[in-house]
C-alpha positions as CSV (number, residue, x, y, z in Angstrom):
1,M,0.0,0.0,0.2
2,A,1.9,3.4,-0.8
3,V,1.7,6.4,1.2
4,A,-0.6,8.8,0.3
5,T,1.4,11.5,-1.9
6,R,-0.2,14.6,-0.2
7,W,-0.7,13.9,3.4
8,P,-3.4,15.0,5.3
9,L,-3.4,18.5,7.7
10,V,-4.1,17.1,11.4
11,G,-3.2,19.1,14.6
12,R,-3.9,22.6,13.1
13,R,-7.7,23.6,13.5
14,D,-7.0,26.8,15.8
15,E,-4.2,28.0,13.3
16,L,-6.9,27.7,9.8
17,D,-9.4,29.2,12.1
18,G,-7.2,31.9,12.8
19,F,-6.4,32.4,9.0
20,H,-10.3,32.6,8.3
21,R,-10.2,35.5,11.1
22,A,-8.0,37.4,9.1
23,L,-9.2,36.8,5.6
24,T,-12.6,38.2,6.5
25,D,-11.3,41.2,8.6
26,P,-11.4,43.8,6.2
27,G,-8.7,45.6,8.2
28,C,-5.9,42.7,7.6
29,E,-3.8,42.6,5.4
30,G,-2.3,39.1,5.4
31,F,-1.1,35.7,7.3
32,C,2.0,35.3,8.2
33,V,3.2,31.5,9.0
34,Y,6.6,31.0,11.7
35,G,7.8,28.2,12.4
36,P,11.2,25.8,12.1
37,P,12.1,23.6,9.1
38,G,10.1,21.1,8.5
39,V,7.3,22.0,10.5
40,G,4.4,22.0,7.8
41,K,4.6,26.1,7.2
42,T,3.7,25.1,3.1
43,R,1.4,22.6,4.3
44,L,-0.7,24.8,6.1
45,G,-0.3,27.8,3.8
46,D,-1.6,25.4,0.6
47,E,-4.8,25.1,2.8
48,C,-5.0,28.4,3.3
49,L,-4.8,29.0,0.1
50,D,-7.3,26.2,-0.8
51,R,-10.0,27.6,1.5
52,A,-9.5,31.3,-0.2
53,R,-10.0,30.0,-3.0
54,A,-13.2,28.1,-2.0
55,A,-14.4,31.3,-0.3
56,G,-14.4,32.7,-3.8
57,R,-11.0,34.1,-4.1
58,R,-8.0,34.1,-6.5
59,A,-5.8,32.0,-5.6
60,M,-1.9,32.3,-6.7
61,R,1.7,31.2,-5.7
62,A,5.0,32.9,-5.6
63,S,8.5,31.5,-3.1
64,G,11.2,33.3,-1.7
65,D,14.3,32.4,-3.6
66,P,17.8,33.8,-2.6
67,S,19.1,32.8,-6.3
68,G,17.2,34.8,-8.0
69,E,18.4,38.0,-5.6
70,G,19.8,40.2,-8.3
71,L,16.7,39.4,-10.9
72,P,14.2,42.3,-9.7
73,F,10.4,41.7,-8.9
74,G,11.7,37.9,-9.5
75,A,9.8,36.3,-7.4
76,V,6.4,37.7,-8.3
77,A,7.5,38.4,-12.4
78,H,4.9,35.6,-13.6
79,L,2.2,36.8,-11.9
80,L,2.5,40.1,-14.4
81,P,2.4,40.6,-17.6
82,A,5.9,40.2,-20.2
83,H,5.6,43.5,-21.3
84,A,5.4,45.1,-18.0
85,L,9.2,44.3,-17.4
86,E,10.4,45.2,-20.3
87,G,13.7,47.0,-19.9
88,L,14.5,45.6,-16.5
89,S,17.9,44.7,-15.9
90,G,19.7,44.0,-12.7
91,E,18.6,45.9,-10.1
92,S,18.5,49.4,-11.2
93,F,14.6,50.3,-11.9
94,D,13.3,54.1,-11.0
95,A,10.6,55.1,-9.1
96,A,8.3,56.0,-12.4
97,L,8.7,52.3,-13.3
98,F,7.9,51.2,-10.1
99,A,4.9,53.2,-10.0
100,R,4.0,52.1,-13.5
101,L,4.3,48.3,-12.4
102,L,2.1,48.8,-9.4
103,E,-0.7,50.3,-11.5
104,T,-0.2,47.0,-14.1
105,A,-0.3,45.2,-11.0
106,R,-3.4,46.3,-9.8
107,E,-5.4,46.3,-12.7
108,V,-4.2,42.5,-13.2
109,L,-5.3,41.8,-9.4
110,A,-8.7,43.9,-9.9
111,P,-10.9,41.1,-8.6
112,A,-13.3,39.5,-11.5
113,A,-17.4,40.1,-11.3
114,D,-17.3,36.5,-9.6
115,E,-14.8,37.2,-7.2
116,S,-15.4,38.0,-3.5
117,G,-12.2,40.4,-2.6
118,A,-9.0,40.7,-3.3
119,P,-6.5,37.8,-4.8
120,V,-5.1,36.0,-2.1
121,L,-1.2,35.4,-2.2
122,L,0.9,32.4,-0.8
123,V,4.7,33.7,-0.6
124,D,6.7,30.4,0.3
125,D,9.9,31.4,2.3
126,A,9.2,35.1,2.7
127,H,12.4,35.6,4.2
128,A,14.7,34.7,1.3
129,L,12.5,37.4,-1.2
130,D,14.1,39.8,-3.7
131,A,13.5,43.5,-2.0
132,S,12.0,44.5,-5.4
133,S,9.2,42.0,-5.0
134,V,8.6,42.5,-1.2
135,A,8.5,46.4,-2.3
136,I,5.4,45.4,-4.4
137,V,3.7,42.8,-2.7
138,D,3.8,45.5,0.8
139,R,2.5,48.1,-1.7
140,L,-0.4,46.0,-3.1
141,M,-1.4,44.6,0.7
142,S,-1.3,48.6,2.0
143,Q,-3.5,49.5,-0.7
144,G,-6.1,46.4,-0.9
145,A,-5.4,44.9,-3.3
146,L,-3.6,41.7,-2.2
147,F,-4.4,39.4,0.6
148,C,-0.8,37.6,1.4
149,I,0.2,34.3,3.3
150,A,3.5,34.3,4.0
151,T,5.5,31.4,5.4
152,V,8.8,32.5,7.0
153,V,11.4,30.1,9.0
154,V,11.9,31.1,12.6
155,G,15.6,32.6,13.1
156,A,16.4,33.3,9.4
157,Q,16.7,37.3,8.6
158,A,13.4,38.1,7.0
159,P,13.2,41.5,5.1
160,D,12.3,44.4,7.3
161,A,9.0,44.9,5.3
162,V,7.9,41.2,6.4
163,T,8.3,41.9,9.9
164,R,6.6,45.2,9.8
165,W,3.2,43.3,8.5
166,W,3.0,41.5,11.5
167,R,4.8,44.0,14.5
168,D,2.6,46.8,12.8
169,E,-0.7,44.5,13.1
170,R,-1.1,44.8,9.4
171,S,-1.3,41.3,9.5
172,A,-1.8,38.1,11.6
173,R,1.0,36.0,12.8
174,V,0.8,32.4,14.1
175,D,3.9,30.3,15.0
176,L,3.9,27.2,14.0
177,A,4.9,24.1,16.9
178,E,5.8,20.6,16.3
179,L,2.6,18.3,16.1
180,T,2.0,16.6,19.2
181,E,1.9,12.3,19.8
182,I,-1.7,12.2,19.4
183,D,-1.5,14.4,16.2
184,V,1.6,12.4,14.5
185,D,-0.8,9.6,15.6
186,T,-3.7,10.4,13.8
187,L,-2.1,12.0,10.9
188,L,-0.1,8.7,10.4
189,H,-3.7,6.6,10.9
190,I,-5.1,8.3,7.6
191,A,-1.9,8.6,5.7
192,L,-1.1,5.0,5.8
193,E,-4.8,4.3,5.8
194,G,-5.2,2.3,8.7
195,P,-3.9,2.1,12.2
196,L,-0.5,1.9,13.7
197,T,0.6,-0.6,16.9
198,A,0.8,1.6,19.9
199,E,5.3,0.9,19.7
200,A,5.2,1.6,16.0
201,A,3.6,5.2,16.5
202,A,5.5,6.0,19.4
203,A,8.8,5.1,17.9
204,L,7.7,7.6,14.5
205,W,7.4,10.2,17.3
206,R,9.8,9.8,19.1
207,A,11.9,10.2,16.1
208,S,10.4,12.6,14.2
209,R,9.7,14.9,17.4
210,G,6.4,16.0,15.5
211,N,8.7,17.3,12.5
212,V,6.2,16.4,9.5
213,L,8.7,16.6,6.8
214,A,10.9,14.4,9.1
215,L,8.1,12.1,9.8
216,R,7.3,11.9,6.1
217,E,10.7,10.6,5.0
218,L,11.0,8.3,8.2
219,V,7.9,6.7,7.1
220,L,8.5,6.5,3.1
221,G,12.1,5.4,3.7
222,A,10.6,2.7,6.1
223,R,8.3,1.4,3.9
224,A,10.9,1.1,1.2
225,E,13.0,-0.8,3.7
226,N,10.3,-3.3,4.6
227,T,11.0,-1.8,8.1
228,L,7.3,-0.4,8.7
229,V,5.0,-3.3,7.4
230,Q,1.4,-4.6,8.0
231,R,0.5,-7.3,9.6
232,D,-3.5,-8.0,10.3
233,D,-4.6,-4.2,9.0
234,I,-2.3,-3.1,11.4
235,W,1.2,-0.8,10.9
236,T,4.0,-2.2,13.2
237,L,7.4,-1.7,12.9
238,R,9.9,-4.6,12.4
239,G,13.4,-3.3,13.3
240,E,14.9,-0.4,14.2
241,L,14.0,3.3,12.0
242,R,16.4,4.6,10.6
243,P,16.7,8.5,8.4
244,P,16.5,8.0,4.9
245,Q,19.5,9.0,2.7
246,R,17.5,11.9,1.7
247,L,16.6,13.4,5.4
248,R,20.1,12.7,6.4
249,E,21.3,14.9,2.8
250,L,18.9,17.9,4.2
251,I,20.2,17.1,7.5
252,E,24.0,17.7,6.6
253,A,23.2,20.4,5.0
254,R,21.7,22.4,7.7
255,I,24.4,21.8,9.3
256,A,27.3,22.4,7.4
257,R,26.8,25.7,7.8
258,L,27.8,26.0,11.3
259,D,31.2,27.4,12.2
260,A,33.6,24.7,13.6
261,P,32.5,25.8,18.0
262,G,28.7,25.5,17.1
263,R,29.4,21.6,15.5
264,A,31.3,20.6,18.5
265,A,29.0,22.0,20.7
266,L,26.2,19.5,18.8
267,E,29.1,16.9,18.8
268,R,29.5,17.0,22.2
269,L,25.4,16.7,22.4
270,S,24.7,13.8,20.2
271,L,27.1,12.2,22.6
272,C,26.9,12.8,25.5
273,Q,23.1,14.5,26.1
274,P,22.1,16.4,28.3
275,L,24.4,18.2,29.3
276,A,24.4,21.1,32.4
277,L,23.6,24.4,30.2
278,A,26.1,26.2,32.6
279,R,29.1,24.1,32.2
280,L,28.3,23.9,28.2
281,E,28.2,28.2,28.1
282,A,31.7,28.5,29.8
283,E,33.3,26.0,28.1
284,T,31.5,27.1,24.6
285,G,30.6,30.4,24.7
286,L,27.1,31.8,25.2
287,A,26.8,33.7,21.7
288,V,27.9,30.1,19.7
289,L,24.8,28.6,22.1
290,E,22.3,31.5,21.3
291,E,23.4,31.1,17.5
292,L,22.4,26.8,17.6
293,D,18.9,28.3,20.0
294,L,18.1,30.7,17.1
295,D,18.9,28.2,14.5
296,G,15.9,25.7,16.4
297,L,19.2,23.0,16.6
298,I,19.2,22.8,20.7
299,A,16.5,23.1,23.0
300,V,16.6,24.5,26.9
301,T,14.6,22.6,29.6
302,R,14.6,23.2,33.4
303,D,14.4,20.9,36.1
304,G,14.0,22.6,39.0
305,R,16.8,24.6,39.4
306,R,19.2,23.0,36.7
307,E,19.1,23.6,33.7
308,T,20.5,21.2,30.8
309,V,20.6,21.7,27.2
310,R,19.4,18.5,24.2
311,L,19.2,18.6,20.2
312,A,16.4,19.8,19.6
313,H,15.6,16.9,17.2
314,P,16.8,13.4,17.8
315,L,17.7,12.6,14.2
316,H,20.4,15.5,14.5
317,G,22.0,13.7,16.7
318,E,22.0,10.3,14.2
319,V,23.7,12.2,11.4
320,L,26.1,14.1,13.2
321,R,26.9,11.1,15.3
322,A,27.8,9.1,11.9
323,A,29.8,11.5,10.9
324,I,32.0,12.0,13.8
325,T,35.7,9.9,13.6
326,P,36.6,7.3,16.0
327,L,39.3,9.4,18.0
328,R,37.0,12.5,18.3
329,R,34.1,10.0,19.4
330,R,36.5,8.4,22.0
331,A,38.2,12.4,23.3
332,V,34.4,13.9,24.1
333,L,33.1,10.5,25.7
334,L,36.0,10.3,27.9
335,A,36.4,14.0,28.7
336,E,32.3,13.7,29.4
337,A,33.4,11.0,32.0
338,E,35.6,12.9,33.6
339,A,34.2,15.3,34.1
340,I,30.9,13.8,36.1
341,E,33.5,12.0,38.0
342,T,35.4,14.9,38.7
343,H,31.8,16.5,40.2
344,G,31.4,13.6,42.3
345,A,28.9,11.9,40.0
346,R,25.6,13.0,42.4
347,R,22.8,12.2,40.0
348,R,21.2,8.9,39.9
349,E,21.6,8.7,36.1
350,D,24.8,9.2,36.5
351,P,26.2,5.5,37.0
352,I,25.1,4.2,33.3
353,R,26.2,8.0,32.2
354,I,30.1,7.2,32.8
355,A,29.5,3.6,32.7
356,T,28.0,3.9,29.1
357,W,30.9,6.5,27.2
358,R,33.6,4.3,29.4
359,L,32.2,1.1,27.5
360,E,31.9,2.9,24.4
361,A,34.9,5.0,24.2
362,T,37.0,2.3,25.3
363,G,35.2,-0.9,25.4
364,R,35.7,-1.9,29.1
365,A,34.6,0.0,31.7
366,D,34.7,-0.8,36.1
367,P,32.7,-4.4,36.6
368,A,30.9,-3.2,39.5
369,L,30.3,0.8,37.8
370,L,28.9,-1.5,34.5
371,L,27.0,-3.7,37.2
372,A,25.4,-0.7,39.3
373,A,24.6,1.3,35.8
374,A,22.7,-2.1,34.4
375,R,20.6,-2.6,37.3
376,L,19.6,1.6,37.2
377,A,18.9,0.7,33.3
378,R,17.1,-2.0,34.4
379,Y,14.7,-0.3,36.9
380,D,13.9,2.7,33.7
381,H,12.9,-0.1,31.6
382,N,15.6,0.3,29.1
383,F,16.6,-3.3,28.9
384,R,18.4,-3.0,26.0
385,R,20.6,-1.0,27.6
386,A,20.7,-2.8,30.4
387,A,21.8,-6.0,28.8
388,D,24.3,-4.5,27.0
389,L,26.0,-3.1,30.1
390,S,25.0,-6.4,32.3
391,R,27.3,-8.1,29.4
392,A,29.7,-5.8,29.6
393,A,29.8,-6.4,33.6
394,L,29.4,-10.4,32.7
395,A,32.3,-10.1,30.7
396,A,35.3,-8.4,32.6
397,E,33.7,-10.1,36.0
398,P,31.6,-13.3,35.5
399,S,29.3,-13.1,39.1
400,A,25.7,-14.4,39.7
401,S,24.0,-10.8,39.9
402,A,25.3,-9.8,36.4
403,G,24.4,-13.0,35.1
404,L,20.5,-12.2,36.7
405,V,20.7,-9.1,35.6
406,L,21.3,-9.7,31.9
407,G,18.6,-12.6,32.2
408,E,16.2,-10.6,33.0
409,A,16.4,-7.8,30.4
410,L,17.1,-10.9,28.0
411,Y,13.8,-12.4,29.1
412,N,12.1,-8.6,29.0
413,L,13.6,-8.9,25.3
414,G,12.1,-12.0,23.8
415,S,15.7,-13.3,23.9
416,F,14.9,-16.5,25.6
417,D,17.1,-19.4,24.8
418,E,20.1,-16.8,25.7
419,A,18.6,-15.9,28.8
420,E,18.4,-19.2,29.7
421,R,21.5,-19.8,29.3
422,I,22.9,-16.7,31.2
423,L,20.7,-17.9,34.1
424,A,21.3,-21.4,34.3
425,A,25.0,-20.2,34.1
426,A,24.9,-17.9,36.7
427,S,22.8,-20.2,38.9
428,G,25.6,-21.9,39.2
429,L,27.8,-18.9,40.4
430,A,25.3,-18.4,43.0
431,G,26.3,-18.3,46.7
432,D,23.7,-17.1,48.8
433,D,20.2,-18.2,49.0
434,E,18.9,-14.7,48.3
435,L,20.5,-14.8,44.5
436,V,19.4,-18.6,44.2
437,A,15.7,-17.5,44.9
438,R,15.8,-14.4,42.7
439,L,17.5,-16.7,39.8
440,T,14.9,-19.0,39.9
441,T,11.6,-17.0,39.6
442,V,13.1,-15.0,36.6
443,R,14.4,-18.8,35.2
444,R,11.3,-20.0,35.8
445,R,9.3,-17.0,34.4
446,N,11.6,-17.5,31.3
447,L,10.9,-21.0,30.9
448,F,7.0,-20.8,31.6
449,R,6.1,-18.0,29.8
450,G,8.5,-17.2,27.5
451,L,9.9,-20.8,25.9
452,R,6.6,-22.6,27.3
453,R,8.6,-25.5,28.7
454,E,6.1,-25.8,31.8
455,A,7.8,-29.8,32.9
456,E,11.9,-27.7,33.2
457,A,10.1,-24.8,34.6
458,T,8.9,-27.1,38.0
459,A,12.0,-28.8,37.7
460,V,14.0,-25.7,38.2
461,A,12.1,-24.7,41.3
462,E,12.2,-28.0,42.8
463,Q,16.3,-28.1,42.4
464,A,15.9,-24.6,44.1
465,L,14.0,-25.5,46.8
466,A,16.0,-28.3,47.9
467,R,19.2,-26.2,47.8
468,L,18.0,-23.6,49.9
469,R,18.1,-22.7,53.7
470,A,16.8,-19.2,54.3
471,R,12.7,-18.8,55.0
472,T,12.7,-15.7,53.1
473,A,14.2,-17.5,49.8
474,V,12.0,-20.4,50.5
475,D,8.7,-18.5,50.3
476,E,10.0,-16.4,47.5
477,V,10.5,-19.5,45.1
478,R,6.7,-20.4,46.4
479,A,5.2,-16.9,45.6
480,G,6.5,-18.0,42.2
481,E,4.6,-21.1,42.3
482,A,1.9,-19.8,43.2
483,E,2.0,-17.6,40.2
484,V,2.4,-20.4,37.8
485,L,-0.8,-21.4,39.5
486,A,-3.1,-18.6,38.9
487,I,-2.3,-18.2,35.5
488,S,-2.5,-21.3,34.5
489,G,-6.4,-21.3,35.6
490,L,-6.1,-23.4,39.2
491,P,-6.8,-19.9,41.8
492,Q,-7.5,-22.3,45.0
493,Q,-4.5,-24.0,44.8
494,A,-2.4,-20.7,44.5
495,L,-4.4,-19.6,47.3
496,T,-3.5,-22.5,49.0
497,V,0.5,-22.2,48.2
498,V,0.1,-18.4,49.1
499,A,-1.5,-18.8,52.8
500,T,1.8,-20.8,53.5
501,I,4.2,-17.8,52.0
502,D,5.2,-15.3,55.5
503,A,4.5,-11.7,54.0
504,T,5.7,-9.8,56.7
505,T,8.5,-7.9,54.2
506,P,7.7,-5.5,51.7
507,R,9.4,-7.7,48.9
508,L,7.7,-10.5,49.9
509,R,4.3,-9.0,50.6
510,V,4.5,-7.1,46.8
511,L,5.7,-11.3,45.1
512,A,2.7,-12.8,46.8
513,A,-0.1,-10.1,45.9
514,I,0.7,-10.6,41.8
515,P,-0.7,-14.6,42.1
516,R,-3.2,-13.5,45.2
517,A,-4.7,-10.4,43.4
518,I,-5.3,-12.8,40.0
519,A,-6.5,-16.3,42.0
520,L,-9.0,-14.0,44.5
521,A,-10.6,-12.3,40.9
522,M,-11.0,-15.7,39.7
523,T,-12.3,-16.8,42.7
524,G,-15.2,-13.9,42.6
525,Q,-13.7,-11.9,45.8
526,T,-12.8,-8.6,43.0
527,S,-13.6,-6.1,45.9
528,E,-10.6,-7.6,47.6
529,A,-8.5,-8.2,44.6
530,I,-9.0,-4.6,43.6
531,A,-7.9,-3.0,47.2
532,L,-4.6,-5.5,47.0
533,S,-3.9,-4.4,43.7
534,E,-3.8,-0.9,44.5
535,Q,-2.0,-1.2,47.8
536,A,0.6,-3.8,46.1
537,F,1.2,-1.2,43.1
538,E,2.4,1.2,46.2
539,E,4.7,-0.9,47.7
540,H,6.3,-2.2,44.6
541,L,7.2,1.3,43.7
542,A,8.4,1.9,47.3
543,L,10.5,-1.0,46.6
544,G,13.5,1.1,44.2
545,E,15.3,-1.1,42.0
546,D,14.9,-4.6,43.3
547,L,15.6,-7.5,40.8
548,G,14.2,-10.6,40.3
549,I,10.7,-9.5,40.3
550,A,7.9,-8.6,37.4
551,A,7.2,-4.8,37.1
552,P,5.2,-2.8,39.0
553,G,2.6,-2.5,36.2
554,T,1.9,-6.0,36.9
555,H,-0.5,-5.1,39.8
556,L,-2.1,-2.2,37.7
557,V,-2.9,-5.1,35.2
558,N,-4.5,-7.4,38.1
559,Q,-6.4,-4.8,38.8
560,Q,-7.8,-4.1,35.4
561,F,-8.6,-7.6,35.5
562,A,-10.4,-8.1,38.7
563,M,-12.5,-5.1,37.4
564,S,-13.6,-6.8,34.4
565,Q,-14.3,-10.1,36.6
566,A,-16.3,-7.7,38.6
567,G,-18.5,-5.9,36.2
568,R,-16.8,-2.6,36.2
569,L,-15.9,-2.9,32.8
570,D,-16.2,1.0,31.6
571,E,-13.4,2.0,34.5
572,A,-11.5,-1.3,33.1
573,D,-11.7,0.2,29.8
574,A,-10.8,3.9,30.6
575,K,-8.3,2.8,33.1
576,G,-7.0,0.3,30.7
577,R,-6.5,2.8,27.6
578,Q,-4.9,4.8,29.9
579,W,-2.5,2.1,31.0
580,F,-1.9,1.4,27.5
581,E,-0.9,4.6,26.6
582,V,1.9,4.7,29.7
583,A,3.1,0.6,28.5
584,A,3.2,2.2,24.8
585,R,5.5,5.6,25.3
586,S,7.4,3.8,27.5
587,R,8.3,0.9,25.2
588,I,6.9,-2.1,27.8
589,P,6.1,-5.0,25.5
590,L,4.5,-7.3,28.7
591,G,2.4,-4.1,29.6
592,V,1.7,-3.5,25.9
593,M,0.1,-7.5,25.8
594,W,-1.5,-7.8,29.3
595,I,-3.1,-4.4,29.0
596,G,-4.2,-5.0,25.6
597,L,-5.1,-8.7,26.1
598,H,-7.8,-7.2,29.1
599,L,-8.6,-4.8,26.4
600,A,-9.8,-7.3,24.5
601,R,-11.4,-9.4,26.8
602,C,-13.2,-6.5,28.4
603,A,-14.6,-5.2,24.8
604,V,-15.7,-8.7,24.5
605,L,-17.7,-8.3,27.5
606,R,-19.1,-4.8,26.9
607,G,-20.9,-6.1,23.7
608,Q,-17.9,-4.5,21.3
609,P,-16.8,-6.8,19.1
610,R,-15.1,-5.5,16.7
611,T,-12.9,-2.9,19.1
612,A,-12.2,-6.8,20.9
613,L,-10.7,-7.2,17.2
614,E,-8.7,-4.6,17.3
615,W,-7.0,-4.9,20.9
616,A,-6.3,-8.6,19.8
617,R,-4.8,-7.3,16.7
618,R,-2.4,-4.9,18.2
619,V,-2.1,-7.2,20.8
620,R,-1.0,-9.9,18.3
621,S,1.6,-7.6,16.5
622,A,3.2,-6.7,20.2
623,I,4.0,-10.6,20.3
624,D,5.0,-11.0,16.3
625,T,7.7,-8.1,17.0
626,S,8.8,-9.1,20.5
627,G,8.9,-12.7,20.2
628,L,7.2,-12.7,23.4
629,E,4.8,-16.0,22.6
630,G,3.7,-16.9,26.4
631,L,0.2,-14.8,25.7
632,R,-0.6,-15.8,22.1
633,P,-2.9,-18.6,22.8
634,A,-5.1,-16.1,25.0
635,T,-5.0,-13.1,23.0
636,D,-6.4,-16.1,20.1
637,A,-9.1,-16.8,22.4
638,A,-10.6,-13.0,22.6
639,A,-10.0,-12.7,19.0
640,A,-12.3,-16.3,18.9
641,M,-15.0,-14.9,21.4
642,A,-15.1,-12.1,19.5
643,H,-15.8,-13.4,16.1
644,G,-18.2,-15.7,17.9
645,V,-20.6,-13.0,19.3
646,L,-20.5,-11.5,15.4
647,G,-21.8,-14.6,14.1
648,D,-18.6,-15.4,12.4
649,A,-17.9,-19.5,13.2
650,E,-15.1,-19.7,10.3
651,S,-13.3,-17.3,12.0
652,S,-14.1,-18.1,15.7
653,A,-12.5,-21.5,15.3
654,R,-9.7,-20.9,13.5
655,R,-8.6,-18.4,16.5
656,A,-9.5,-21.0,18.9
């Protein structure tokens, strides 16, 4: 399926309303559209021109072009009769000639009998208009002979007359911002003639940051490379998004205009952002940063009393990083790592940054630092980075702790076979009961949910129980046993096991709450299940950076399930949609799948089978992308129920 040639205009209703007010205001001469490159100024201008035409106005176009600076009236020459420009050469024209041209233009532009007002001229890139074209357009506007729509790049040096149009309140001005995440999702749905998975929409939003030009090039490139594909009528990503060559060339051309200090600052940001504004200003100079800010290449944000600088667009970083030489990269990364260490590495994220930079610069780093950074990355749900860091820690110094972090990260990334190898080896290195118990919990989950090797999962737990002596460690493994029983449809047995657990510590209370809430909901004790899940979620968050435990969102999934079981379907649907968006934005595949599955079930119960099929398709797409096969049977069952409600027995049987 091809992408629409002309993309729809989304998220610009307020701007279009502003244009309508300006066009119908007798005292308004124009409408100025300002914004950064690629934000959609021309597309908005085209839509405004179409609306002017629909309102009975004559519509015309012109474009600013620096290469035509030496040709008088070059931008508007095509709007005037050929004889009017006879005798012009270079930049020499006198007042008499200008007056003659102005009068000719007024005659040509005079509204016809079937036109409702003065013609409307769209001047694209008005900041690049030649002086003579600006002069004649300005005079025609002031005389009411022309209404002008002007697009201007923010930060560009525009002619004084263009600036005066809005500054003297002769024209309205709007400033276009990038599209919101919701707008991008809507735009892609229309342009691609079908919905996207939450993960695909979020990835395209992150890569484009709502810049329409970047978004379009990313979509076209991803379609051409079969990275963006349609499965079950839903668009999904198969692999990493990369800027196509055309977009790279546009970005490279923009960066090439920078001087050496400006480019050096951008290179540092591309490798190490965010950087503290105060330090970057001291080392680079305020003038350089102001110029980069004016060009829309950096963004300054405030977090409490701390101001930091980032690249304004992630695609700029990818292009910059690709051009940095290995020695330059090494020097920048090590310098930034040493600078943070010199200042005490006080911030929570500092270990991750230092370990990552040293690993990238030299291929090695302190094993303890790598492991600490991996744990932090895991807690932030950045499982890919957690895997990279813990793999490096394990290679530098084999340990059960590094194997636990790596194995858990691999499970969450869907690399189940590798996770089993790592976890099995780490179990042999574990010397204390706590590590044995945590490794067993993750390994059993990987075998049971990921590889679907139930007998092996049971055997691993039995071997661990025979090895453990500490009561807390035994209870932790028993909590995992109860979880398996609950999700296997054996709630009474799960509750029996949970009753044997001494849940006096916060961690054990959280672990026991997971199977207990599921079992309570399945046995009709829904109010207790909801209250338990709410309390366990808060306690889970308070645990902080604990390993070998499901994500806090597990309790939200259990709460959603209990609400459905209680018949509180509207509430389950509303909360589920909210949590689904959070999971998708945070790139938590298990959260997307579990919440999406319960949304599908909820839709069936609400008598909305087509909505249920939509959610089931999203979940299957997430399963295909992540490789987490454990939830496919339940997803197919929900789809089978939806097909059954629709009376499609054949499709229902195929999914059952």
